Amino acid sequence: MGAFFSSIQVRSENRDVVKAVVEGVAREFGNKYLLGPSLGGWIAVYPDDAGKGEHCAAALSKELKTTALYLMVHDSDIFFYNLFRDGELLNEYCSNPDYFEEVSAAEHERLKAKPDFFREWISSPEKFTELARLLECNARAVKFDYEERRLEKFAGLLGIQNTLTSYEYLTHGEHDGVKGWKEFIHVPDQSAEKAAKKAAEAALRAEKQRLQKEGLLCVESLPPGNKRQRINARGEFCFDPVGGGLMVLWNTPIGEPPTPKLLYFQKPWTSEPQIVEIGFSPFFHSHLTMSTTGKWLAFYDRRLQLWDWRRRQLLDDIEINGTPVLFSQDEKLLICQWQQKFDVVSLETRRMIQTFQTNSHVQALHPSNKYLITRPRDDRLGIVNLETGKLEKVLLSGKKMDHSALASVFSGTLEQAGIGQRDLEEWKSGCVQGSDHILNLKCSPDGRMLFCATTVGLRVLDWDETVSATEATPKPLFAITPRTDTQPGVLDDRYYSNFIYDVILDEALNRLLFCGMEGVIRFLNLGDGSAGILLDPPGKSPIWRLQLSPNREFICCFCGPPAEEQDKKPWFIQVWNYSALCRVAGLS
């Protein structure tokens, strides 16, 4: 994905006057802006909505009775500008008019550069010739792999600075190379909003400190590196049944330092984590997976990496290019997936014993090692028989939702568009859907139940009934929907609160623990069906994954910021005292 830059460059040296007009434009358009200092006779204005940049530039030019130049780069592929004087559009330019769709010759002509409008700001005839050449759109045009380079040269010839940025980049802390950053101001003023935010963050820190003193919150782990690296990092974790600690692996995008290290946290959780001596390549590492008793550790680092964990020994006699998904409960098999296939690896021989071509995502392995449960589509559950190597059945998840009758309404239009009968039949079958979209699946250790984390809550299915079902999954033994007050077709907070991302079993107490978008950990007692909230943490964030320590003393959760803050705040890992949480919640 390329870069997106946008700014309005106002020809003025009086920032107070520009600020007053920007405040009025902000009220009119309902936008937020960053206002830079006066640099070389230009003052930069950065709108929070690039789609309104052209209108804002026109309004500023008209109110200030001056020149305003709106500059934009889209996805590093095209460079635009709009030049206004006294509110009148003098020139609109696009470096590739046919980028979104092919346009007419008249449109090409309209979007050509008119360099003469810039002559007064060019210091020499040579530079003017260079600018005209830079903005040509023909066979002789200057080519750039990234169009921000064209913007950079164009702005440099006009003496304009701070163009390779935007409101989003600046407000997300990317200030490197920005001249005069300390002089930037926000319009409208955000002092009260910032003060309230700081107070809320201070209260959150105080509440976490209280929970730590009370022995409920054990540790919180954030990604290493600077702010940008932290925001881009993703973490994985697993409890170590052998040593009793928690291993955490933070990954940053490929090519970005630092090279990840495997961190080891352990009781009493107050000291800095140790570093496990595993040499990683500078590539992306993922799928940190531990077997039931800690006999095996697997992860992906350019290929499958398998460790005899008790001996801390890498097994270099295994050559499989796949990501580990899960170990069998008896620790004899490892399931790996890679693109359109998954492999079954024998841990006794360290050889691949079966390979299946599939478009499905592997979700769970039945404790009998006979069945692999997959997700062919979000609303479908697949069962693969590992003994025969065949996909035995595909079931709709939840209730059958049949919208195939709509196919007749569009069939004529689709046929006119060249859609063949075979494709039309496939489209019709796609209109039959399951009501519950699957996000995660787990089997009970005895193989009698299937725990389904879905977009409508938690569903517990009887395994024998599931295997015997013919069209859709059977009626659940238990169904927990966090928010029952949702409205059809309304995708609001209530709707997304029902998204369950992970479910685990406290086998000793026959209790399910599950989490999701709403940011709490809920419980379901399988013995009597009683349910409730185990943990409602401060500063709730979506919880994507849970794991219970082998001794059942601690529970770890992997949390991400809410959707609206995913490009502002990092993901994090928390360890909670499970025994203490149960006591506080009144659960023995």
Coordinates of C-alpha atoms in Angstrom, one line a residue:
M1 CA 0.0 0.0 0.0
G2 CA 1.3 3.4 -0.9
A3 CA 1.4 6.8 0.8
F4 CA -1.4 9.4 1.0
F5 CA -0.4 13.0 1.4
S6 CA -2.6 16.1 1.4
S7 CA -2.2 19.8 2.4
I8 CA -3.5 23.2 1.5
Q9 CA -0.7 25.7 0.9
V10 CA -1.9 29.3 1.5
R11 CA 0.2 32.2 0.1
S12 CA 0.5 34.4 3.2
E13 CA 2.9 35.4 6.0
N14 CA 0.2 36.4 8.5
R15 CA -0.7 33.2 10.4
D16 CA -3.1 34.9 12.8
V17 CA -5.3 36.1 9.9
V18 CA -5.1 32.6 8.3
K19 CA -6.0 31.0 11.6
A20 CA -9.1 33.1 12.0
V21 CA -10.3 32.2 8.5
V22 CA -9.5 28.5 9.1
E23 CA -11.6 28.6 12.3
G24 CA -14.6 29.8 10.3
V25 CA -14.0 27.2 7.6
A26 CA -13.8 24.5 10.3
R27 CA -17.2 25.5 11.6
E28 CA -18.7 25.6 8.1
F29 CA -17.3 22.2 6.9
G30 CA -17.2 20.4 10.3
N31 CA -13.5 19.6 9.8
K32 CA -10.4 19.6 11.9
Y33 CA -7.2 21.1 10.8
L34 CA -3.5 21.4 11.7
L35 CA -2.0 24.8 10.9
G36 CA 1.7 25.1 10.2
P37 CA 4.1 28.1 10.6
S38 CA 4.8 30.6 7.8
L39 CA 7.7 29.2 5.8
G40 CA 9.0 31.1 2.7
G41 CA 5.7 33.0 2.2
W42 CA 3.5 29.8 2.5
I43 CA 1.4 28.6 5.4
A44 CA 0.3 24.9 5.3
V45 CA -3.1 23.8 6.4
Y46 CA -3.8 20.1 6.8
P47 CA -7.5 19.0 6.7
D48 CA -8.5 15.8 8.5
D49 CA -10.7 14.9 5.5
A50 CA -8.8 14.9 2.2
G51 CA -12.1 14.6 0.4
K52 CA -13.0 18.1 1.4
G53 CA -9.6 19.5 0.7
E54 CA -10.5 21.1 -2.6
H55 CA -13.6 22.9 -1.1
C56 CA -11.6 24.1 1.9
A57 CA -8.8 25.4 -0.4
A58 CA -11.4 27.3 -2.4
A59 CA -13.0 28.8 0.7
L60 CA -9.6 29.9 2.2
S61 CA -8.5 31.5 -1.1
K62 CA -11.8 33.4 -1.3
E63 CA -11.9 34.6 2.3
L64 CA -8.2 35.6 2.4
K65 CA -8.2 37.0 -1.2
T66 CA -5.0 35.1 -1.9
T67 CA -3.7 32.1 -3.6
A68 CA -4.3 28.6 -2.2
L69 CA -2.8 25.4 -3.6
Y70 CA -4.3 22.1 -2.7
L71 CA -1.8 19.2 -3.0
M72 CA -2.5 15.5 -2.9
V73 CA -0.8 12.2 -3.6
H74 CA -3.1 9.1 -3.7
D75 CA -1.5 5.7 -2.8
S76 CA 1.8 6.9 -4.2
D77 CA 0.3 6.4 -7.7
I78 CA -1.0 9.8 -8.7
F79 CA -0.3 13.5 -7.9
F80 CA -3.1 16.1 -8.0
Y81 CA -3.2 19.8 -7.4
N82 CA -5.9 22.5 -7.5
L83 CA -4.8 26.1 -7.8
F84 CA -7.2 28.8 -6.5
R85 CA -6.9 32.6 -6.5
D86 CA -9.5 34.7 -4.8
G87 CA -11.7 31.6 -4.7
E88 CA -11.5 31.0 -8.5
L89 CA -10.1 27.7 -9.8
L90 CA -7.2 28.6 -12.1
N91 CA -5.8 25.2 -12.8
E92 CA -6.6 21.6 -11.9
Y93 CA -3.8 19.0 -12.6
C94 CA -3.6 15.2 -12.4
S95 CA -0.4 13.2 -13.3
N96 CA -2.5 10.3 -14.6
P97 CA -6.1 11.2 -15.6
D98 CA -6.9 7.6 -16.6
Y99 CA -5.9 6.1 -13.2
F100 CA -9.4 5.4 -11.9
E101 CA -11.1 5.0 -15.4
E102 CA -10.3 6.0 -18.9
V103 CA -11.5 9.6 -19.6
S104 CA -12.1 11.7 -22.7
A105 CA -9.5 13.7 -24.5
A106 CA -11.3 16.8 -23.3
E107 CA -10.8 15.7 -19.7
H108 CA -7.1 15.1 -20.4
E109 CA -6.9 18.6 -21.7
R110 CA -8.7 20.1 -18.7
L111 CA -6.3 18.3 -16.3
K112 CA -3.1 19.5 -17.9
A113 CA -0.7 21.8 -15.9
K114 CA -0.6 25.5 -16.7
P115 CA 2.9 26.4 -15.5
D116 CA 2.5 30.1 -16.3
F117 CA 0.4 30.5 -13.1
F118 CA 3.5 29.6 -11.1
R119 CA 6.0 31.7 -12.9
E120 CA 6.0 34.5 -10.2
W121 CA 7.3 32.1 -7.5
I122 CA 10.1 30.5 -9.6
S123 CA 13.5 32.0 -9.1
S124 CA 15.1 31.4 -12.5
P125 CA 14.1 30.5 -16.1
E126 CA 15.9 27.2 -15.8
K127 CA 13.8 26.2 -12.8
F128 CA 10.6 27.2 -14.6
T129 CA 11.6 25.0 -17.5
E130 CA 12.2 22.2 -15.0
L131 CA 8.8 22.7 -13.5
A132 CA 7.0 22.6 -16.9
R133 CA 8.8 19.4 -17.8
L134 CA 8.0 17.9 -14.4
L135 CA 4.2 18.4 -14.9
E136 CA 4.0 17.1 -18.5
C137 CA 1.6 14.2 -19.1
N138 CA 2.8 12.7 -22.4
A139 CA 5.4 10.3 -23.8
R140 CA 8.1 12.7 -22.8
A141 CA 6.9 13.1 -19.2
V142 CA 9.2 12.5 -16.3
K143 CA 8.4 9.0 -14.8
F144 CA 8.4 8.3 -11.0
D145 CA 8.0 5.0 -9.2
Y146 CA 6.3 6.9 -6.4
E147 CA 4.4 10.1 -7.2
E148 CA 5.3 11.7 -3.9
R149 CA 8.7 12.3 -5.6
R150 CA 7.0 14.4 -8.2
L151 CA 5.2 16.3 -5.4
E152 CA 8.5 16.8 -3.6
K153 CA 10.2 18.3 -6.6
F154 CA 7.3 20.4 -7.5
A155 CA 7.0 21.9 -4.0
G156 CA 10.8 22.4 -3.9
L157 CA 10.7 24.5 -7.1
L158 CA 8.0 26.7 -5.5
G159 CA 9.7 27.0 -2.1
I160 CA 7.0 25.0 -0.3
Q161 CA 7.9 22.8 2.6
N162 CA 6.3 20.1 4.7
T163 CA 4.3 18.6 1.8
L164 CA 5.1 14.9 2.3
T165 CA 2.7 14.5 5.2
S166 CA -1.0 14.8 6.2
Y167 CA -3.3 15.4 9.1
E168 CA -3.4 11.7 9.8
Y169 CA 0.4 11.2 9.8
L170 CA 1.0 14.3 11.9
T171 CA -1.6 13.4 14.5
H172 CA -0.3 9.9 14.7
G173 CA 3.1 11.1 15.8
E174 CA 5.0 11.0 12.5
H175 CA 6.9 14.4 12.8
D176 CA 10.3 13.4 11.5
G177 CA 11.5 15.8 8.9
V178 CA 8.6 18.2 9.5
K179 CA 10.0 21.8 9.8
G180 CA 8.7 23.9 12.7
W181 CA 6.6 21.1 14.2
K182 CA 6.5 22.7 17.7
E183 CA 4.8 25.8 16.1
F184 CA 1.9 23.8 14.7
I185 CA -1.5 24.5 16.2
H186 CA -4.8 22.6 16.0
V187 CA -8.0 24.2 14.7
P188 CA -10.4 24.1 16.5
D189 CA -8.5 24.3 19.8
Q190 CA -8.3 20.9 21.5
S191 CA -7.0 22.0 24.9
A192 CA -10.1 20.9 26.9
E193 CA -10.3 17.6 24.9
K194 CA -6.6 16.9 25.5
A195 CA -7.0 17.7 29.2
A196 CA -9.9 15.3 29.6
K197 CA -8.0 12.6 27.7
K198 CA -5.0 13.0 30.0
A199 CA -7.2 12.9 33.0
A200 CA -8.8 9.7 31.7
E201 CA -5.4 8.1 31.0
A202 CA -4.2 9.0 34.5
A203 CA -7.3 7.5 36.0
L204 CA -6.8 4.3 33.9
R205 CA -3.1 4.1 35.1
A206 CA -4.2 4.5 38.7
E207 CA -6.9 1.8 38.4
K208 CA -4.4 -0.6 36.9
Q209 CA -1.9 0.1 39.7
R210 CA -4.7 -0.6 42.3
L211 CA -5.5 -3.9 40.6
Q212 CA -1.8 -4.8 40.6
K213 CA -1.5 -4.0 44.3
E214 CA -4.5 -6.2 45.0
G215 CA -2.9 -9.0 43.2
L216 CA -5.4 -9.2 40.3
L217 CA -3.4 -7.7 37.4
C218 CA 0.0 -9.4 37.3
V219 CA 1.7 -7.9 34.2
E220 CA 1.0 -5.9 31.1
S221 CA 3.3 -6.3 28.1
L222 CA 3.6 -3.7 25.3
P223 CA 5.5 -4.1 22.1
P224 CA 9.2 -2.8 22.0
G225 CA 10.4 0.1 19.9
N226 CA 9.2 3.6 19.1
K227 CA 5.6 4.6 18.8
R228 CA 5.2 3.7 15.1
Q229 CA 6.8 0.3 15.6
R230 CA 4.6 -0.4 18.6
I231 CA 1.4 0.5 16.7
N232 CA 2.4 -1.8 13.8
A233 CA 3.5 -4.7 16.1
R234 CA 1.4 -7.8 16.7
G235 CA 2.0 -10.2 19.5
E236 CA 1.7 -13.9 20.3
F237 CA 2.0 -15.8 23.5
C238 CA 1.8 -19.2 25.1
F239 CA 2.2 -20.5 28.6
D240 CA 5.2 -22.9 29.2
P241 CA 4.0 -26.0 31.0
V242 CA 7.6 -27.0 31.6
G243 CA 9.0 -23.9 33.2
G244 CA 5.7 -22.4 34.4
G245 CA 6.2 -19.0 32.7
L246 CA 4.7 -17.1 29.8
M247 CA 6.4 -16.6 26.5
V248 CA 5.7 -13.5 24.4
L249 CA 6.8 -12.8 20.9
W250 CA 6.2 -9.4 19.4
N251 CA 6.5 -8.9 15.6
T252 CA 7.1 -5.8 13.6
P253 CA 6.6 -5.5 9.8
I254 CA 9.3 -7.1 7.7
G255 CA 12.4 -5.0 7.4
E256 CA 11.7 -2.9 10.4
P257 CA 13.9 -3.1 13.5
P258 CA 14.1 -4.5 16.1
T259 CA 14.6 -8.2 15.3
P260 CA 12.1 -9.9 17.6
K261 CA 13.1 -11.7 20.8
L262 CA 11.2 -14.4 22.7
L263 CA 10.4 -12.9 26.1
Y264 CA 9.8 -15.0 29.2
F265 CA 7.7 -13.7 32.0
Q266 CA 7.2 -15.6 35.3
K267 CA 6.2 -15.2 38.9
P268 CA 6.2 -13.0 40.8
W269 CA 5.8 -10.9 37.5
T270 CA 7.6 -7.9 39.0
S271 CA 11.0 -8.4 37.4
E272 CA 12.0 -7.7 33.8
P273 CA 11.4 -10.6 31.4
Q274 CA 14.2 -12.9 30.4
I275 CA 15.2 -13.4 26.8
V276 CA 14.9 -17.0 25.5
E277 CA 17.9 -17.8 23.3
I278 CA 16.3 -18.5 20.0
G279 CA 17.9 -16.9 17.0
F280 CA 15.3 -15.3 14.7
S281 CA 15.8 -14.2 11.1
P282 CA 14.8 -10.6 10.2
F283 CA 11.6 -11.8 8.7
F284 CA 8.1 -12.1 10.1
H285 CA 7.6 -14.8 12.7
S286 CA 4.3 -16.2 13.7
H287 CA 2.1 -18.9 15.0
L288 CA 3.8 -19.5 18.3
T289 CA 2.3 -22.9 19.3
M290 CA 2.9 -25.1 22.4
S291 CA 1.8 -28.7 22.8
T292 CA -0.3 -29.8 25.8
T293 CA 2.4 -30.8 28.2
G294 CA 5.2 -28.6 26.8
K295 CA 6.9 -31.4 24.9
W296 CA 7.0 -29.4 21.6
L297 CA 7.2 -25.8 20.6
A298 CA 6.6 -24.7 17.0
F299 CA 6.5 -21.4 15.1
Y300 CA 7.0 -20.1 11.6
D301 CA 10.3 -18.4 10.6
R302 CA 10.6 -18.8 6.8
R303 CA 9.7 -22.4 7.4
L304 CA 8.3 -24.6 10.2
Q305 CA 10.6 -24.4 13.3
L306 CA 10.0 -27.3 15.7
W307 CA 11.7 -27.5 19.1
D308 CA 12.0 -30.3 21.6
W309 CA 11.1 -27.9 24.3
R310 CA 12.2 -29.9 27.3
R311 CA 15.7 -30.2 25.9
R312 CA 15.6 -26.7 24.4
Q313 CA 16.7 -28.3 21.1
L314 CA 15.8 -27.3 17.6
L315 CA 15.0 -30.2 15.4
D316 CA 16.7 -29.4 12.1
D317 CA 15.6 -32.7 10.4
I318 CA 12.2 -31.4 9.5
E319 CA 11.7 -29.6 6.2
I320 CA 8.1 -28.3 5.9
N321 CA 7.2 -24.9 4.6
G322 CA 4.1 -24.4 6.6
T323 CA 2.8 -22.5 9.6
P324 CA 1.9 -24.6 12.7
V325 CA -1.8 -24.4 13.5
L326 CA -2.2 -26.9 16.4
F327 CA -0.8 -30.0 18.1
S328 CA -3.0 -33.1 18.7
Q329 CA -4.0 -33.5 22.3
D330 CA -1.8 -36.6 22.6
E331 CA 1.2 -34.7 21.2
K332 CA 1.7 -37.2 18.3
L333 CA 0.6 -35.0 15.4
L334 CA 1.1 -31.4 14.3
I335 CA -1.2 -29.7 11.8
C336 CA 0.4 -27.1 9.5
Q337 CA -1.3 -25.0 6.9
W338 CA 0.2 -23.2 3.9
Q339 CA -1.8 -21.4 1.2
Q340 CA -4.2 -23.9 -0.4
K341 CA -3.2 -27.0 1.6
F342 CA -2.7 -28.3 5.1
D343 CA -0.2 -31.0 6.2
V344 CA -0.4 -33.6 9.0
V345 CA 3.0 -34.2 10.5
S346 CA 4.0 -37.2 12.6
L347 CA 6.0 -36.0 15.6
E348 CA 7.4 -39.5 16.1
T349 CA 9.0 -39.7 12.6
R350 CA 9.1 -35.9 12.0
R351 CA 7.7 -36.6 8.5
M352 CA 4.6 -35.5 6.7
I353 CA 2.1 -38.3 6.6
Q354 CA -0.9 -36.6 4.9
T355 CA -1.5 -33.6 2.7
F356 CA -4.9 -32.1 1.8
Q357 CA -5.7 -29.5 -0.8
T358 CA -8.3 -27.1 0.6
N359 CA -9.5 -23.6 0.6
S360 CA -10.6 -24.0 4.3
H361 CA -9.1 -22.6 7.4
V362 CA -8.1 -25.3 9.9
Q363 CA -9.8 -24.7 13.3
A364 CA -9.6 -27.7 15.5
L365 CA -8.5 -31.4 15.7
H366 CA -10.9 -33.8 17.4
P367 CA -9.1 -35.6 20.3
S368 CA -9.6 -38.9 18.5
N369 CA -7.2 -37.6 15.8
K370 CA -9.8 -38.8 13.3
Y371 CA -11.5 -35.6 12.4
L372 CA -10.2 -32.2 11.4
I373 CA -12.7 -29.3 11.8
T374 CA -12.3 -26.6 9.3
R375 CA -14.0 -23.4 8.2
P376 CA -14.7 -23.5 4.4
R377 CA -16.5 -20.2 4.7
D378 CA -17.3 -17.9 7.6
D379 CA -20.8 -19.3 7.8
R380 CA -19.8 -23.0 7.3
L381 CA -18.3 -25.8 9.3
G382 CA -16.4 -28.5 7.5
I383 CA -15.4 -32.0 8.8
V384 CA -12.5 -33.8 7.2
N385 CA -11.9 -37.5 7.9
L386 CA -8.2 -37.9 8.4
E387 CA -8.4 -41.7 7.9
T388 CA -10.0 -41.4 4.5
G389 CA -8.6 -38.1 3.5
K390 CA -12.0 -36.8 2.4
L391 CA -14.2 -33.9 3.3
E392 CA -17.1 -35.7 4.8
K393 CA -19.5 -32.8 5.1
V394 CA -20.0 -29.1 5.2
L395 CA -22.7 -27.7 7.5
L396 CA -24.2 -24.3 7.6
S397 CA -23.4 -22.7 11.0
G398 CA -26.5 -21.9 12.9
K399 CA -29.8 -21.6 11.2
K400 CA -30.2 -21.8 7.4
M401 CA -30.8 -18.4 5.8
D402 CA -32.0 -19.0 2.2
H403 CA -31.9 -15.9 0.0
S404 CA -31.7 -17.9 -3.2
A405 CA -35.1 -16.6 -4.3
L406 CA -33.4 -13.3 -5.0
A407 CA -31.4 -15.0 -7.8
S408 CA -34.4 -14.9 -10.2
V409 CA -34.6 -11.1 -9.8
F410 CA -31.0 -10.6 -11.0
S411 CA -30.7 -13.6 -13.3
G412 CA -31.6 -11.7 -16.5
T413 CA -29.1 -8.9 -15.7
L414 CA -26.4 -11.4 -14.9
E415 CA -27.0 -13.4 -18.1
Q416 CA -26.7 -10.1 -20.1
A417 CA -23.4 -9.4 -18.3
G418 CA -22.1 -12.7 -19.7
I419 CA -22.5 -14.8 -16.5
G420 CA -22.8 -18.5 -17.6
Q421 CA -25.3 -21.0 -16.2
R422 CA -22.6 -22.7 -14.0
D423 CA -21.5 -19.4 -12.4
L424 CA -25.2 -18.5 -12.0
E425 CA -25.9 -21.7 -10.1
E426 CA -22.8 -21.1 -7.9
W427 CA -24.1 -17.6 -7.2
K428 CA -27.4 -19.0 -6.2
S429 CA -25.8 -21.5 -3.8
G430 CA -23.9 -18.6 -2.2
C431 CA -27.3 -17.0 -1.4
V432 CA -27.9 -19.9 1.1
Q433 CA -26.0 -18.9 4.3
G434 CA -25.7 -19.8 7.9
S435 CA -26.8 -17.4 10.5
D436 CA -23.7 -17.7 12.7
H437 CA -20.4 -16.7 11.3
I438 CA -17.6 -18.7 12.9
L439 CA -14.6 -16.9 14.3
N440 CA -13.0 -19.7 16.3
L441 CA -13.6 -23.4 17.2
K442 CA -12.3 -25.7 20.0
C443 CA -13.1 -29.3 21.0
S444 CA -13.5 -30.4 24.6
P445 CA -10.7 -32.8 25.7
D446 CA -13.1 -35.7 25.9
G447 CA -14.3 -35.0 22.4
R448 CA -18.0 -34.8 23.3
M449 CA -18.5 -31.1 22.7
L450 CA -17.6 -28.4 20.2
F451 CA -17.2 -24.8 21.4
C452 CA -18.0 -22.3 18.7
A453 CA -17.0 -18.6 19.0
T454 CA -19.2 -16.8 16.5
T455 CA -20.4 -13.3 15.5
V456 CA -23.6 -13.9 17.4
G457 CA -22.1 -15.2 20.6
L458 CA -20.9 -18.5 22.0
R459 CA -22.5 -21.8 20.9
V460 CA -21.8 -25.2 22.5
L461 CA -22.6 -28.1 20.2
D462 CA -22.9 -31.8 20.9
W463 CA -20.2 -33.5 18.8
D464 CA -22.1 -36.7 17.9
E465 CA -25.1 -34.6 16.8
T466 CA -22.8 -32.4 14.7
V467 CA -21.3 -35.4 12.9
S468 CA -24.8 -36.8 12.3
A469 CA -26.2 -33.4 11.0
T470 CA -27.0 -33.1 7.3
E471 CA -27.5 -29.5 6.4
A472 CA -26.8 -27.1 9.4
T473 CA -25.3 -27.5 12.8
P474 CA -27.6 -28.9 15.4
K475 CA -29.4 -26.9 18.1
P476 CA -26.8 -25.9 20.6
L477 CA -26.6 -27.3 24.1
F478 CA -25.8 -23.8 25.3
A479 CA -26.1 -20.4 23.5
I480 CA -24.8 -17.2 25.1
T481 CA -25.5 -13.9 23.3
P482 CA -24.0 -11.0 25.2
R483 CA -26.4 -8.4 23.7
T484 CA -29.9 -9.6 22.9
D485 CA -31.2 -6.1 22.2
T486 CA -29.6 -5.8 18.7
Q487 CA -31.8 -4.7 15.8
P488 CA -31.8 -6.4 12.4
G489 CA -29.6 -4.6 9.9
V490 CA -28.1 -2.2 12.5
L491 CA -24.4 -2.6 12.8
D492 CA -23.9 -0.7 16.0
D493 CA -21.9 -1.3 19.2
R494 CA -24.6 -3.8 20.4
Y495 CA -24.2 -5.8 17.2
Y496 CA -20.4 -6.0 17.4
S497 CA -20.5 -6.8 21.2
N498 CA -21.7 -10.3 20.2
F499 CA -18.5 -11.1 18.3
I500 CA -16.7 -13.8 20.3
Y501 CA -13.1 -14.3 19.3
D502 CA -11.8 -17.0 21.6
V503 CA -13.1 -19.7 24.0
I504 CA -11.1 -21.9 26.4
L505 CA -12.1 -24.6 29.0
D506 CA -11.2 -24.7 32.6
E507 CA -11.5 -28.5 32.6
A508 CA -11.2 -28.9 36.4
L509 CA -14.3 -26.7 37.0
N510 CA -16.1 -27.6 33.8
R511 CA -16.2 -23.9 33.0
L512 CA -15.9 -22.1 29.7
L513 CA -14.2 -18.7 29.5
F514 CA -14.7 -16.6 26.4
C515 CA -13.9 -13.1 25.1
G516 CA -14.5 -10.8 22.2
M517 CA -15.2 -7.4 20.9
E518 CA -16.9 -6.1 24.0
G519 CA -13.6 -6.4 26.0
V520 CA -14.7 -8.5 28.9
I521 CA -14.1 -12.1 29.9
R522 CA -17.3 -14.1 30.4
F523 CA -17.9 -17.5 31.8
L524 CA -20.3 -20.4 31.3
N525 CA -20.6 -23.2 33.8
L526 CA -21.3 -26.3 31.7
G527 CA -22.7 -28.2 34.7
D528 CA -25.7 -26.0 35.3
G529 CA -25.7 -23.4 32.5
S530 CA -25.0 -20.4 34.8
A531 CA -23.2 -17.6 33.1
G532 CA -21.8 -14.1 33.8
I533 CA -18.8 -11.8 33.6
L534 CA -15.5 -12.9 35.2
L535 CA -13.5 -9.8 34.3
D536 CA -14.6 -6.3 33.3
P537 CA -11.2 -4.7 32.9
P538 CA -10.5 -0.9 33.1
G539 CA -10.1 0.8 29.7
K540 CA -11.9 -2.1 27.9
S541 CA -10.3 -3.2 24.6
P542 CA -11.3 -6.0 22.3
I543 CA -9.8 -9.3 23.6
W544 CA -8.7 -11.6 20.7
R545 CA -7.2 -14.5 22.5
L546 CA -7.2 -16.2 25.9
Q547 CA -5.1 -18.9 27.5
L548 CA -5.2 -20.5 30.9
S549 CA -1.9 -21.4 32.6
P550 CA -1.4 -25.2 33.1
N551 CA -1.8 -24.8 36.9
R552 CA -5.0 -22.8 36.3
E553 CA -3.6 -20.0 38.5
F554 CA -3.3 -17.3 35.7
I555 CA -5.1 -16.3 32.6
C556 CA -3.5 -14.3 29.8
C557 CA -5.3 -12.2 27.2
F558 CA -4.2 -10.6 24.0
C559 CA -5.9 -7.3 23.5
G560 CA -6.2 -4.8 20.6
P561 CA -7.3 -1.2 20.6
P562 CA -10.9 -0.3 19.5
A563 CA -11.3 0.0 15.7
E564 CA -11.2 3.8 15.8
E565 CA -7.9 3.8 17.6
Q566 CA -6.0 0.9 15.8
D567 CA -3.7 3.4 14.1
K568 CA -3.1 5.3 17.3
K569 CA -2.6 2.8 20.1
P570 CA -0.6 -0.5 20.3
W571 CA -1.8 -4.0 21.0
F572 CA -0.9 -5.4 24.4
I573 CA -0.9 -8.6 26.5
Q574 CA -2.2 -8.8 30.1
V575 CA -1.8 -11.6 32.7
W576 CA -4.4 -11.8 35.4
N577 CA -4.6 -13.8 38.6
Y578 CA -7.4 -16.3 37.6
S579 CA -7.8 -17.7 41.1
A580 CA -8.3 -14.2 42.5
L581 CA -10.7 -13.2 39.8
C582 CA -12.8 -16.2 40.6
R583 CA -12.9 -15.3 44.2
V584 CA -13.9 -11.7 43.5
A585 CA -16.6 -12.9 41.1
G586 CA -17.9 -15.4 43.7
L587 CA -16.9 -18.5 41.7
S588 CA -15.1 -21.3 43.6

